[in-house]
Amino acid sequence: MEAIISNFGYVLEGFGTTVLLLIYGGIGASIIGMLVAFMRISPIGALRVTATAYTELVRNTPLTLVFFLIIIVLPVLQLGVPSFTGAIIALSVYTSPFVAEALRSGINGVPLGQAEAARSLGLNFSQTVFSIIMPQALRMVVPPLINVFIALTKNSSVASGFRVVELVAVSKVLANQNGDQVIPLLIGIALFYLVITIPLGLVAGYIERKVAVLR
């Protein structure tokens, strides 16, 4: 681990970038995903079709291609953004359909009678969703959402191919400089990912057990 210890500040910088990609990408994906989920359950047919098309298109597009379109193609169209910002946008867009599907599964898990009772009380669609459906659905979707964010953490490694200095980019530089320590170096970098993913997995398991007890 000499390569990591002697370059710990550089590794820590890459780790910080990975964490920022997770935080900002997760926030962006959550906002977009929630909007798409609401469109998927909307009583307006056009919104449902648009949300379904978006979900299927983005979910079946390779993440590398999404990065390429945002970081490489957009500058050609005079719509370029810095690589770090582009990475956040790419991760947000790519992860949002998975967030939307997790939210939709939770919404569909709420008994239909809840919505019918809300309508009988005179609540409109938005009031029913935000006041009745979502509070119940969120308890069920937090564990799968955390799994989505764990996947987001690992997907952030794609940013290394687009001039973003995160953990994998750091590992490439250090591997080139320390060819005799590649395996221990990669193991050390993998441990930094575990620092993020293991606590998230523990939180998901804890919430899942709490939800099971509440049921």
Rosetta silent file (secondary structure, phi, psi, omega in degrees, C-alpha in Angstrom):
SEQUENCE: MEAIISNFGYVLEGFGTTVLLLIYGGIGASIIGMLVAFMRISPIGALRVTATAYTELVRNTPLTLVFFLIIIVLPVLQLGVPSFTGAIIALSVYTSPFVAEALRSGINGVPLGQAEAARSLGLNFSQTVFSIIMPQALRMVVPPLINVFIALTKNSSVASGFRVVELVAVSKVLANQNGDQVIPLLIGIALFYLVITIPLGLVAGYIERKVAVLR
SCORE:     score description
SCORE:     0.000 S_00000001
   1 L     0.000   13.147 -177.085    0.000    0.000    0.000 S_00000001
   2 H   -58.764  -38.202 -178.680    3.020    2.303   -0.222 S_00000001
   3 H   -62.008  -39.046 -179.726    1.669    3.952   -3.366 S_00000001
   4 H   -73.631  -43.599 -177.996   -1.590    4.884   -1.601 S_00000001
   5 H   -63.478  -43.959 -178.214    0.067    5.958    1.651 S_00000001
   6 H   -72.967  -18.280  178.428    2.636    8.152   -0.081 S_00000001
   7 L  -120.436   33.908 -172.520   -0.093    9.718   -2.271 S_00000001
   8 H   -61.728  -36.941  178.777   -2.836    9.723    0.352 S_00000001
   9 H   -62.295  -40.593  179.124   -3.769   13.353   -0.244 S_00000001
  10 H   -67.312  -42.219  177.902   -4.270   12.697   -3.952 S_00000001
  11 H   -63.696  -41.281  179.974   -6.316    9.548   -3.215 S_00000001
  12 H   -64.298  -35.226  176.155   -8.396   11.491   -0.687 S_00000001
  13 H   -62.848  -44.737  177.322   -9.072   14.143   -3.335 S_00000001
  14 H   -64.029  -38.822  177.907  -10.359   11.448   -5.706 S_00000001
  15 H   -63.391  -42.261  178.146  -12.463    9.954   -2.906 S_00000001
  16 H   -61.895  -39.177  177.757  -13.971   13.371   -2.195 S_00000001
  17 H   -64.719  -40.443  177.989  -14.874   13.781   -5.872 S_00000001
  18 H   -62.089  -42.400  178.900  -16.553   10.356   -5.861 S_00000001
  19 H   -63.808  -41.436  178.759  -18.566   11.324   -2.779 S_00000001
  20 H   -64.741  -39.053  176.719  -19.611   14.611   -4.412 S_00000001
  21 H   -61.539  -39.993  177.482  -20.695   12.749   -7.554 S_00000001
  22 H   -64.000  -47.788 -176.107  -22.810   10.475   -5.352 S_00000001
  23 H   -65.432  -55.060 -176.701  -24.384   13.366   -3.425 S_00000001
  24 H   -68.716  -40.891  177.436  -25.098   15.702   -6.350 S_00000001
  25 H   -63.963  -38.749  178.331  -25.962   12.876   -8.733 S_00000001
  26 H   -65.746  -40.806  178.383  -28.271   11.357   -6.119 S_00000001
  27 H   -64.719  -46.905  179.366  -30.054   14.646   -5.542 S_00000001
  28 H   -61.553  -43.698  179.878  -30.465   15.249   -9.277 S_00000001
  29 H   -65.045  -36.114 -179.989  -31.654   11.684   -9.896 S_00000001
  30 H   -66.255  -42.505 -179.352  -34.129   11.928   -7.011 S_00000001
  31 H   -65.560  -49.885 -179.490  -35.671   15.152   -8.337 S_00000001
  32 H   -65.016  -43.384 -178.310  -35.950   13.895  -11.911 S_00000001
  33 H   -62.743  -39.638  178.649  -37.034   10.427  -10.792 S_00000001
  34 H   -64.721  -41.530  178.001  -39.792   11.763   -8.562 S_00000001
  35 H   -62.094  -45.045 -179.827  -41.113   13.893  -11.414 S_00000001
  36 H   -64.629  -39.777  179.521  -41.049   10.916  -13.792 S_00000001
  37 H   -62.295  -42.473  178.151  -42.756    8.680  -11.199 S_00000001
  38 H   -65.284  -37.013  177.141  -45.584   11.187  -10.768 S_00000001
  39 H   -66.059  -35.448 -179.377  -45.946   11.405  -14.538 S_00000001
  40 H   -64.663  -30.191 -178.500  -46.125    7.597  -14.725 S_00000001
  41 L  -104.031    6.870 -178.179  -49.144    7.532  -12.379 S_00000001
  42 L   -65.771  147.059  175.128  -50.737   10.723  -13.734 S_00000001
  43 L   -73.180   -7.904 -179.943  -54.349   10.571  -14.942 S_00000001
  44 L   -90.303  118.152 -174.971  -53.182   12.423  -18.085 S_00000001
  45 H   -58.435  -41.648 -177.909  -52.351    9.912  -20.798 S_00000001
  46 H   -61.504  -38.402  178.482  -49.782   12.073  -22.592 S_00000001
  47 H   -66.841  -40.505  179.347  -47.728   12.434  -19.398 S_00000001
  48 H   -63.626  -42.691  179.987  -47.791    8.683  -18.800 S_00000001
  49 H   -64.900  -44.098  179.884  -46.631    7.964  -22.351 S_00000001
  50 H   -61.637  -45.571 -179.210  -43.848   10.570  -22.144 S_00000001
  51 H   -65.633  -39.338  178.769  -42.616    9.241  -18.795 S_00000001
  52 H   -64.844  -44.113  179.383  -42.713    5.639  -20.007 S_00000001
  53 H   -62.765  -43.307  178.315  -40.771    6.515  -23.164 S_00000001
  54 H   -61.193  -45.974 -178.630  -38.179    8.438  -21.135 S_00000001
  55 H   -60.444  -48.422 -177.001  -37.782    5.567  -18.673 S_00000001
  56 H   -68.684  -38.114 -178.544  -37.328    2.905  -21.332 S_00000001
  57 H   -66.716  -51.650 -175.731  -35.009    5.038  -23.473 S_00000001
  58 H   -70.574  -39.970 -176.923  -32.643    6.145  -20.704 S_00000001
  59 H   -65.800  -26.264 -178.456  -32.687    2.863  -18.797 S_00000001
  60 L  -103.090   11.482  175.937  -31.635    0.946  -21.911 S_00000001
  61 L   -99.662  131.284  178.017  -28.938    3.419  -22.979 S_00000001
  62 L   -58.480  140.718 -178.881  -25.348    2.619  -21.895 S_00000001
  63 H   -60.929  -37.483  179.545  -24.060    5.007  -19.238 S_00000001
  64 H   -59.880  -37.826  178.864  -20.878    5.637  -21.242 S_00000001
  65 H   -66.953  -38.181  177.349  -23.007    6.860  -24.150 S_00000001
  66 H   -62.295  -44.539  176.228  -24.884    9.256  -21.841 S_00000001
  67 H   -59.664  -44.443 -177.849  -21.523   10.649  -20.660 S_00000001
  68 H   -61.534  -44.253 -178.952  -20.334   10.930  -24.253 S_00000001
  69 H   -63.066  -40.689 -174.404  -23.433   12.834  -25.364 S_00000001
  70 H   -81.207  -41.290 -173.405  -23.253   15.316  -22.494 S_00000001
  71 H   -92.593  -29.673 -176.541  -19.499   15.888  -22.189 S_00000001
  72 H  -102.702  -45.631 -174.140  -18.307   15.358  -25.768 S_00000001
  73 H   -77.471  -44.087 -177.003  -21.265   16.068  -28.082 S_00000001
  74 H   -58.347  -40.382  176.415  -22.828   19.088  -26.341 S_00000001
  75 H   -59.476  -31.535  177.128  -19.641   21.226  -26.597 S_00000001
  76 H   -64.102  -31.155  179.826  -19.751   20.654  -30.367 S_00000001
  77 L   -92.283   15.065 -179.156  -23.242   22.184  -30.290 S_00000001
  78 L    62.565   30.372  179.153  -21.966   25.138  -28.209 S_00000001
  79 L  -124.256   29.539 -173.286  -23.799   23.762  -25.166 S_00000001
  80 L   -70.827  153.302  175.627  -20.779   22.491  -23.279 S_00000001
  81 L  -132.288  158.903  175.495  -20.435   22.247  -19.505 S_00000001
  82 L   -56.511  153.065 -175.697  -17.369   21.501  -17.318 S_00000001
  83 H   -57.569  -42.073 -178.949  -16.532   17.804  -17.076 S_00000001
  84 H   -64.339  -44.473  177.777  -17.496   17.562  -13.397 S_00000001
  85 H   -63.522  -42.169  178.132  -20.851   19.245  -14.009 S_00000001
  86 H   -61.961  -37.316  177.902  -21.409   17.052  -17.062 S_00000001
  87 H   -64.060  -40.897  177.872  -20.670   13.958  -14.972 S_00000001
  88 H   -62.593  -44.579  179.743  -23.296   15.012  -12.420 S_00000001
  89 H   -62.845  -44.939 -179.283  -25.852   15.587  -15.180 S_00000001
  90 H   -61.082  -46.179 -179.671  -25.046   12.235  -16.821 S_00000001
  91 H   -66.580  -37.670  179.079  -25.332   10.318  -13.544 S_00000001
  92 H   -64.067  -47.773 -178.527  -28.536   12.159  -12.620 S_00000001
  93 H   -64.526  -46.596 -175.948  -30.183   11.447  -15.964 S_00000001
  94 H   -66.303  -36.377 -176.100  -29.051    7.820  -16.120 S_00000001
  95 H   -82.630  -23.617 -173.719  -30.081    7.015  -12.520 S_00000001
  96 H   -57.597  -39.494  178.668  -33.420    8.856  -12.577 S_00000001
  97 H   -63.831  -33.011  178.713  -35.444    6.073  -14.306 S_00000001
  98 H   -69.933  -37.166  174.405  -34.314    3.595  -11.639 S_00000001
  99 H   -64.665  -43.800 -179.025  -35.380    6.036   -8.925 S_00000001
 100 H   -61.089  -42.806 -179.153  -38.699    6.543  -10.711 S_00000001
 101 H   -68.538  -35.949  176.812  -39.364    2.802  -10.949 S_00000001
 102 H   -64.947  -43.592  178.362  -38.527    2.301   -7.271 S_00000001
 103 H   -64.561  -41.920 -178.964  -40.928    5.095   -6.319 S_00000001
 104 H   -64.236  -38.004  178.905  -43.618    3.760   -8.643 S_00000001
 105 H   -64.263  -38.177  176.950  -43.335    0.278   -7.148 S_00000001
 106 H   -67.153  -41.024  178.219  -43.847    1.762   -3.693 S_00000001
 107 H   -63.198  -42.874  178.861  -46.821    3.804   -4.861 S_00000001
 108 H   -67.665  -20.593  179.151  -48.359    0.725   -6.471 S_00000001
 109 H   -78.623  -13.469  176.967  -47.817   -1.133   -3.197 S_00000001
 110 L   -78.619  130.413 -178.326  -50.218    1.179   -1.364 S_00000001
 111 L   -52.833  139.083 -178.410  -53.739   -0.338   -1.347 S_00000001
 112 H   -60.558  -29.013 -179.792  -56.012    1.165   -3.988 S_00000001
 113 H   -60.821  -26.563  178.413  -58.647    1.802   -1.347 S_00000001
 114 H   -63.644  -45.334  179.426  -56.433    4.536    0.128 S_00000001
 115 H   -67.767  -39.692  179.945  -56.678    6.601   -3.056 S_00000001
 116 H   -64.846  -39.742  177.865  -60.400    5.916   -3.410 S_00000001
 117 H   -64.584  -39.859  179.258  -61.001    7.017    0.180 S_00000001
 118 H   -63.608  -43.225  179.041  -59.012   10.202   -0.444 S_00000001
 119 H   -64.886  -35.869  179.391  -61.055   10.998   -3.556 S_00000001
 120 H   -66.688  -22.665  177.613  -64.271   10.375   -1.632 S_00000001
 121 L   -87.069   -2.455  177.409  -63.130   13.022    0.843 S_00000001
 122 L    94.285   10.885  178.756  -62.725   15.516   -2.008 S_00000001
 123 L   -77.773  140.890  177.044  -58.924   15.461   -2.333 S_00000001
 124 L   -83.193 -176.689 -175.111  -57.526   16.081   -5.812 S_00000001
 125 H   -60.683  -48.333 -178.194  -54.758   14.027   -7.454 S_00000001
 126 H   -62.854  -44.399  179.542  -51.840   16.046   -6.033 S_00000001
 127 H   -63.204  -38.745  179.513  -53.276   16.105   -2.522 S_00000001
 128 H   -64.742  -44.795 -177.991  -53.913   12.368   -2.656 S_00000001
 129 H   -66.006  -50.511 -173.687  -50.388   11.590   -3.804 S_00000001
 130 H   -77.033  -32.455 -175.074  -48.525   13.887   -1.405 S_00000001
 131 H   -94.414  -29.748 -173.360  -50.741   13.542    1.670 S_00000001
 132 H  -112.795  -51.481 -171.065  -51.933    9.920    1.482 S_00000001
 133 H   -77.831  -53.015 -172.783  -49.926    7.795   -0.957 S_00000001
 134 H   -61.866  -42.224  178.778  -46.317    9.029   -0.679 S_00000001
 135 H   -56.904  -34.809  178.665  -45.978    8.889    3.141 S_00000001
 136 H   -79.561  -38.162 -177.286  -46.903    5.203    2.986 S_00000001
 137 H   -68.313  -37.113 -175.735  -44.925    4.440   -0.176 S_00000001
 138 H   -60.763  -33.484  178.649  -41.675    5.997    1.057 S_00000001
 139 H   -61.846  -32.253 -177.051  -41.383    3.489    3.886 S_00000001
 140 H   -85.824  -24.493 -171.903  -41.323    0.696    1.324 S_00000001
 141 H   -98.750   -8.482 -178.798  -39.009    2.290   -1.245 S_00000001
 142 H   -60.185  -47.469  177.936  -36.130    3.524    0.928 S_00000001
 143 H   -58.369  -49.868  177.854  -34.216    0.178    0.828 S_00000001
 144 H   -64.126  -31.536  177.243  -34.449   -0.200   -2.989 S_00000001
 145 H   -65.489  -39.748  178.015  -33.586    3.496   -3.395 S_00000001
 146 H   -63.883  -37.274  175.984  -30.437    3.017   -1.334 S_00000001
 147 H   -62.988  -35.750  176.258  -29.520    0.105   -3.611 S_00000001
 148 H   -63.860  -40.785 -179.238  -29.943    2.477   -6.559 S_00000001
 149 H   -72.180  -29.547  173.185  -27.556    4.947   -4.907 S_00000001
 150 H   -63.839  -43.734  176.520  -25.048    2.164   -4.246 S_00000001
 151 H   -62.821  -37.203  177.443  -25.148    1.424   -7.973 S_00000001
 152 H   -61.147  -41.304  178.670  -24.732    5.163   -8.614 S_00000001
 153 H   -57.438  -45.651 -179.476  -21.574    5.157   -6.486 S_00000001
 154 H   -71.897  -35.202  178.990  -20.056    2.413   -8.637 S_00000001
 155 H   -66.984  -22.213 -179.900  -21.300    4.005  -11.869 S_00000001
 156 H   -62.305  -17.310  179.222  -19.439    7.200  -10.974 S_00000001
 157 H   -63.660  -23.376  178.645  -16.253    5.373  -12.022 S_00000001
 158 H   -62.552  -27.284 -179.043  -17.261    5.977  -15.658 S_00000001
 159 H   -61.464  -21.346 -179.236  -16.472    9.661  -15.070 S_00000001
 160 H   -63.420  -25.406  178.870  -12.766    8.754  -14.988 S_00000001
 161 H   -83.356    0.989 -176.888  -12.868    8.367  -18.766 S_00000001
 162 H  -130.522   43.650  171.502  -14.146   11.926  -19.173 S_00000001
 163 L    63.793   28.847  174.410  -11.503   14.022  -17.417 S_00000001
 164 L  -108.262  122.951 -175.421  -13.022   13.795  -13.924 S_00000001
 165 L   -86.067   82.473  174.369  -10.443   13.024  -11.229 S_00000001
 166 L  -110.136 -164.484 -170.338  -12.313   10.542   -9.031 S_00000001
 167 H   -59.685  -44.923 -177.955  -11.115    7.280   -7.448 S_00000001
 168 H   -67.365  -38.969  176.893  -10.693    5.242  -10.633 S_00000001
 169 H   -61.878  -40.586  177.445   -8.882    8.113  -12.387 S_00000001
 170 H   -62.807  -42.458 -179.368   -6.552    8.348   -9.397 S_00000001
 171 H   -62.867  -35.532  178.447   -5.932    4.581   -9.524 S_00000001
 172 H   -64.965  -44.253 -179.953   -4.969    4.826  -13.202 S_00000001
 173 H   -63.617  -47.020 -178.154   -2.413    7.554  -12.513 S_00000001
 174 H   -67.753  -33.798  177.807   -0.914    5.724   -9.531 S_00000001
 175 H   -65.962  -37.726  177.885   -0.846    2.409  -11.429 S_00000001
 176 H   -67.580  -33.104 -178.549    1.149    4.051  -14.223 S_00000001
 177 H   -84.065  -21.533 -175.994    3.576    5.499  -11.690 S_00000001
 178 L  -133.911   68.478 -175.404    3.876    2.316   -9.605 S_00000001
 179 H   -60.993  -21.473 -178.980    3.683   -0.603  -12.000 S_00000001
 180 H   -88.445    0.611 -177.992    4.980   -3.052   -9.382 S_00000001
 181 H  -126.743   27.159 -173.012    2.129   -2.267   -6.949 S_00000001
 182 H   -62.127  -48.825 -175.610   -0.910   -2.458   -9.208 S_00000001
 183 H   -63.758  -52.275  177.084   -2.813   -5.212   -7.380 S_00000001
 184 H   -61.232  -32.433  179.166   -2.446   -3.823   -3.826 S_00000001
 185 H   -64.698  -45.429  179.297   -3.187   -0.367   -5.207 S_00000001
 186 H   -65.432  -36.993  176.865   -6.446   -1.508   -6.803 S_00000001
 187 H   -62.942  -42.011  178.723   -7.410   -3.333   -3.599 S_00000001
 188 H   -62.806  -42.020  177.922   -6.790   -0.136   -1.662 S_00000001
 189 H   -64.598  -39.535  178.562   -8.947    1.898   -4.059 S_00000001
 190 H   -61.498  -35.133  178.726  -11.708   -0.746   -3.796 S_00000001
 191 H   -63.376  -33.407  177.533  -11.662   -0.314   -0.013 S_00000001
 192 H   -65.367  -37.076  175.584  -12.502    3.362   -0.451 S_00000001
 193 H   -64.960  -37.768  179.801  -15.621    2.356   -2.401 S_00000001
 194 H   -64.744  -29.795  177.053  -16.543   -0.013    0.424 S_00000001
 195 H   -59.913  -29.329  178.587  -16.359    2.916    2.844 S_00000001
 196 H   -88.898  -50.319 -169.209  -19.354    4.326    0.917 S_00000001
 197 H   -74.691  -36.680 -178.495  -21.301    1.226   -0.113 S_00000001
 198 H   -64.631  -47.854  176.033  -21.155   -0.851    3.098 S_00000001
 199 H   -59.792  -38.571  177.454  -22.714    1.858    5.343 S_00000001
 200 H   -62.653  -41.225  178.171  -25.398    2.451    2.698 S_00000001
 201 H   -64.399  -38.939  178.288  -26.138   -1.283    2.617 S_00000001
 202 H   -65.418  -39.832  177.352  -26.370   -1.410    6.415 S_00000001
 203 H   -63.332  -42.402  178.847  -28.785    1.530    6.405 S_00000001
 204 H   -61.290  -44.159  179.185  -30.923   -0.206    3.767 S_00000001
 205 H   -64.289  -40.219  179.721  -31.029   -3.404    5.834 S_00000001
 206 H   -63.840  -46.600 -179.176  -31.918   -1.518    9.008 S_00000001
 207 H   -64.831  -37.963  179.228  -34.762    0.401    7.346 S_00000001
 208 H   -62.305  -40.219  178.543  -36.056   -2.798    5.730 S_00000001
 209 H   -67.594  -39.733  178.986  -36.251   -4.486    9.137 S_00000001
 210 H   -64.199  -40.864  179.039  -37.997   -1.464   10.655 S_00000001
 211 H   -64.820  -39.882  179.139  -40.555   -1.418    7.852 S_00000001
 212 H   -61.510  -39.217  178.884  -41.186   -5.153    8.302 S_00000001
 213 H   -66.979  -41.811  179.947  -41.894   -4.573   12.015 S_00000001
 214 H   -63.478  -32.123  178.247  -44.247   -1.672   11.236 S_00000001
 215 L   -70.830    0.000    0.000  -46.194   -3.885    8.853 S_00000001
